[in-house]
Short mmCIF file of C-alpha atoms in Angstrom, two decimals:
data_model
loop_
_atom_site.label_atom_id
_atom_site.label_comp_id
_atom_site.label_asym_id
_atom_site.label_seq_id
_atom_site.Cartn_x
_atom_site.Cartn_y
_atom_site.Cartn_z
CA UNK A 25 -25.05 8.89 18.68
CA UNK A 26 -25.85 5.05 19.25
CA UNK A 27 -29.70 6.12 17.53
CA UNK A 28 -27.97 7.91 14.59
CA UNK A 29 -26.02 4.55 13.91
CA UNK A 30 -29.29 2.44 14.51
CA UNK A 31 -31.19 4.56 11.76
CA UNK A 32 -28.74 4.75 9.71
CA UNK A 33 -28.57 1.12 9.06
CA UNK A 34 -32.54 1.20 8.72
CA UNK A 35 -31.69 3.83 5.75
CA UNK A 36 -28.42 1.30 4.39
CA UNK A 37 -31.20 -1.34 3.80
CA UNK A 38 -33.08 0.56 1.91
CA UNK A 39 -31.22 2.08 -0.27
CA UNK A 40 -29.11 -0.52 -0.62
CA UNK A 41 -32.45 -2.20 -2.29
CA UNK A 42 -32.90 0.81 -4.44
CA UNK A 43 -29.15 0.45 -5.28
CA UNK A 44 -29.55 -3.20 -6.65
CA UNK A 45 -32.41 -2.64 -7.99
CA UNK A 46 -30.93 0.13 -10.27
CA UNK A 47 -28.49 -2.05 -11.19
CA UNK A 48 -25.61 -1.99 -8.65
CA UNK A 49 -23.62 -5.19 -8.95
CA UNK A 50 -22.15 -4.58 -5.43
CA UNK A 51 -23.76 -3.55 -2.79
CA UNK A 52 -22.40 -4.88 0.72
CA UNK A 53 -24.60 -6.25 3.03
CA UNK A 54 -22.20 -6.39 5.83
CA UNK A 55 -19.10 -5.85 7.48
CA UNK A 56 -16.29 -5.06 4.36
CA UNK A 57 -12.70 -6.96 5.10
CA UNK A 58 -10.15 -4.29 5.00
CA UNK A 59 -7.75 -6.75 2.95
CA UNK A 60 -9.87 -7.92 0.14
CA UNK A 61 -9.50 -5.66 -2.81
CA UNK A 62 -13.13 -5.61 -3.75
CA UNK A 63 -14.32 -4.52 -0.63
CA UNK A 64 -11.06 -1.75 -0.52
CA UNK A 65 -12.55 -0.38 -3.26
CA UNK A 66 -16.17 -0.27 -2.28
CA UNK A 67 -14.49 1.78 0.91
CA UNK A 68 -13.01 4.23 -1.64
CA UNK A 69 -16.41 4.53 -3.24
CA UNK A 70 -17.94 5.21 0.00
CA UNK A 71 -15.43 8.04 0.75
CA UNK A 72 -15.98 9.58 -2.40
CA UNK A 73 -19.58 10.03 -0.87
CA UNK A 74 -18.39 11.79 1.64
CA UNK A 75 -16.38 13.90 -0.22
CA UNK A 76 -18.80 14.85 -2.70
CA UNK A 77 -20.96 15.71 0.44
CA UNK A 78 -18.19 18.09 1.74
CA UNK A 79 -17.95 19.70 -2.07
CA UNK A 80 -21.66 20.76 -1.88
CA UNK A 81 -21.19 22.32 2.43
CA UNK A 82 -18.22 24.08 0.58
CA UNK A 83 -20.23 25.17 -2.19
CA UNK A 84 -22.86 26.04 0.06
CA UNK A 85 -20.21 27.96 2.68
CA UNK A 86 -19.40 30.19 -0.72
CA UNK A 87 -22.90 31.21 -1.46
CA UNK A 88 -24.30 28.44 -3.82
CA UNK A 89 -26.41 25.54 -3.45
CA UNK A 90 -29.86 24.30 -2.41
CA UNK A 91 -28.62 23.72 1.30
CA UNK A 92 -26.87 25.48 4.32
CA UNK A 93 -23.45 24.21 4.70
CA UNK A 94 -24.42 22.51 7.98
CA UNK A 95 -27.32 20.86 6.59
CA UNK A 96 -24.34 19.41 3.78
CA UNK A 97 -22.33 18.39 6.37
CA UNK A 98 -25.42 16.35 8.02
CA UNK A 99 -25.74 14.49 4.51
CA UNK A 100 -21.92 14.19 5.06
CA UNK A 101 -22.43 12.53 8.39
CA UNK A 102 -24.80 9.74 6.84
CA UNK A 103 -21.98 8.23 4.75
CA UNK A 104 -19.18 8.68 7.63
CA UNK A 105 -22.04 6.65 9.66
CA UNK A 106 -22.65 4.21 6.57
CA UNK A 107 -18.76 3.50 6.27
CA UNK A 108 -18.30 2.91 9.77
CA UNK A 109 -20.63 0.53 9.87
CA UNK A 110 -19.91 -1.09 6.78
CA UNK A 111 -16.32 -1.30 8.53
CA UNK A 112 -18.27 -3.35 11.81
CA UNK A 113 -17.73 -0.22 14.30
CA UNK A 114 -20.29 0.96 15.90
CA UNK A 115 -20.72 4.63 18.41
CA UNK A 116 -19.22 2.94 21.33
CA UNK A 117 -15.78 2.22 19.12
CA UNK A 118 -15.76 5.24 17.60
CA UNK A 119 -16.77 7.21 20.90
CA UNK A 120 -13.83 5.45 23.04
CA UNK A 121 -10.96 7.11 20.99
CA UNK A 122 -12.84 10.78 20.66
CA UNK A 123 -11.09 13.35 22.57
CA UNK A 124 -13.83 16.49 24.34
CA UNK A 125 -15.40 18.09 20.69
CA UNK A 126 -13.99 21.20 20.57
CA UNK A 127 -10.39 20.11 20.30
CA UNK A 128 -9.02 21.84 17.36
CA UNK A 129 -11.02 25.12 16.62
CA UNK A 130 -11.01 25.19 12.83
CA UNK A 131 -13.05 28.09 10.70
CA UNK A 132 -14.95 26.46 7.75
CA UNK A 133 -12.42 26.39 4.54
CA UNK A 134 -9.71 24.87 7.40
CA UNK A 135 -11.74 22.42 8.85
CA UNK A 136 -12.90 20.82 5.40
CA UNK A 137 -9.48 20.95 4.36
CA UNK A 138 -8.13 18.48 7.30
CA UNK A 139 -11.20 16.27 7.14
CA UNK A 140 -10.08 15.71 2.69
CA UNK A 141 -6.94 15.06 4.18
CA UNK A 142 -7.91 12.69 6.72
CA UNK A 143 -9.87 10.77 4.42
CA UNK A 144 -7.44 10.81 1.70
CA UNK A 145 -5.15 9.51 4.13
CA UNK A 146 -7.30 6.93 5.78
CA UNK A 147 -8.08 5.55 2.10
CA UNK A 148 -4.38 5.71 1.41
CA UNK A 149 -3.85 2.74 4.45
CA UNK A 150 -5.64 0.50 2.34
CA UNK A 151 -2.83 -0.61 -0.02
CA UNK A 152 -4.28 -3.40 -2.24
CA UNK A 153 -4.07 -1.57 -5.92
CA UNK A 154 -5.49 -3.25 -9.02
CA UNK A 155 -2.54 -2.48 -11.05
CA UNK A 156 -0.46 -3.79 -8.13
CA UNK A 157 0.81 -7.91 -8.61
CA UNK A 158 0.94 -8.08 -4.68
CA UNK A 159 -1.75 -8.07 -2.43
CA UNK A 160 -0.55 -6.17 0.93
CA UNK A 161 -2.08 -6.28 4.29
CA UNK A 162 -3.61 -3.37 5.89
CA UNK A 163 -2.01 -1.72 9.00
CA UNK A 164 -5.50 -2.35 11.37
CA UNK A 165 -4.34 0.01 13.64
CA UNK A 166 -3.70 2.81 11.47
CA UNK A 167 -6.89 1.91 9.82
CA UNK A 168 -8.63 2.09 12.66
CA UNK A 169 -7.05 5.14 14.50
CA UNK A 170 -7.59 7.68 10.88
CA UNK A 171 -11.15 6.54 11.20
CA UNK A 172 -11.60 7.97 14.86
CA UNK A 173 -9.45 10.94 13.20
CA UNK A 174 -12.58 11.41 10.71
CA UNK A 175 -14.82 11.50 13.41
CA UNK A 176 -12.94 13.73 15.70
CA UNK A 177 -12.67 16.57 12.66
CA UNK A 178 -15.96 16.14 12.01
CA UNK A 179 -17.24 16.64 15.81
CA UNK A 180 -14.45 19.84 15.91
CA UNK A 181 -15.72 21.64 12.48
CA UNK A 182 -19.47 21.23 13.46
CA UNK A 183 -18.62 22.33 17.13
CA UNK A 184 -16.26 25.04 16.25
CA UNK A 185 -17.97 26.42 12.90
CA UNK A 186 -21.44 26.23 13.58
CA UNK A 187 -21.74 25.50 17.52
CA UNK A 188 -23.71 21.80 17.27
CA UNK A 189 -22.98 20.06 20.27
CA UNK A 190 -23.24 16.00 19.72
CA UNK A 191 -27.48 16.55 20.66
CA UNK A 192 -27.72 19.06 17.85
CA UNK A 193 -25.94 16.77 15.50
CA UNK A 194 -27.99 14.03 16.83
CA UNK A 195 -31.51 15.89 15.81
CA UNK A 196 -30.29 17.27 12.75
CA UNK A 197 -29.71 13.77 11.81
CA UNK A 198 -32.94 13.19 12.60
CA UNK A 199 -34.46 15.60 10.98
CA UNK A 200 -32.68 14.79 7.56
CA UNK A 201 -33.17 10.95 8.40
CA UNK A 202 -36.94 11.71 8.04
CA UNK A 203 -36.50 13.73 4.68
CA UNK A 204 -34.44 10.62 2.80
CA UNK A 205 -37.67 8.27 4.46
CA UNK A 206 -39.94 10.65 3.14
CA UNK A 207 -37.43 10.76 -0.45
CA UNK A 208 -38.06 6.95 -0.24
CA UNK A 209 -41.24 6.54 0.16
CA UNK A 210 -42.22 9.15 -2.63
CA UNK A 211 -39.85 7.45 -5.09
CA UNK A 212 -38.19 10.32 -5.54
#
């Protein structure tokens, strides 16, 4: 998983270009601090990436859509991957508090549930507001541990719903990896 992070970071830089250049006024460079509201809010952008990436495997799961719902929940795997390492984790953080994939056997409509949860509740850790008057620290441990929760549904619903093991996540990455290059490159 240590390769999917290392592309992944080759695909932040560029479109993080394509993102300025369109206009973007903020587009992190590096690690976001967990207690500075700008960058709590860039985090809660990045989620809602992910979550629009679980809409279209749902959509896709009901019939609709361009895309198998695995092949959504790949694009959902490049914005976990972005966030984490916008958050300065990399694999070998996130592995350490994984339990064996294949923990909780979810079917599809379950396992997308959890995983809104989970990232509705990791967002909810970070309590700066802007209609709040006080700034509030963030709890780095619960930060920390409802990220590893992310990752740990999303291992379970791709092992339980459509039988990847981490090496078939791993070349599906891969294999989408080369489409966005290939998006890049034809300006598309």
């Amino acid at each position: 998983m240590q390769r999917v992070f290392d592309k992944q970071q080759e695909l932040m830089a560029k479109f993080g270009e394509i993102e300025r250049n369109n206009g973007y006024s903020y587009v992190p460079t590096g690690r976001l601090d967990i207690d500075n509201p700008q960058d709590q809010l860039k985090i809660k952008e990045l989620v809602g990436r992910i979550y629009e990436e679980l809409a279209e495997a749902q959509n896709a799961n009901d019939g609709y859509g361009d895309e198998p719902a695995e092949v959504e929940m790949i694009d959902a795997l490049h914005f976990i991957t972005e966030l984490t390492i916008h958050l300065g984790y990399d694999w070998f953080d996130i592995e350490s508090g994984l339990v064996e994939q294949g923990y909780i056997q979810f079917n599809f409509e379950m396992g997308v549930y959890f995983l809104y949860r989970q990232l509705g509740m990791f967002t909810n850790t970070l309590k700066n507001r802007p209609w709040k008057q006080s700034m509030k620290p963030t709890n780095k441990q619960e930060f920390a541990i409802g990220l590893i929760m992310i990752w740990q549904i999303y291992f379970d619903i791709m092992g339980s719903c459509f039988e990847y093991t981490i090496d078939d996540i791993i070349e599906a990455y891969l294999a989408k990896h080369k489409v966005n290059l290939d998006r890049i490159e034809d300006g598309k």
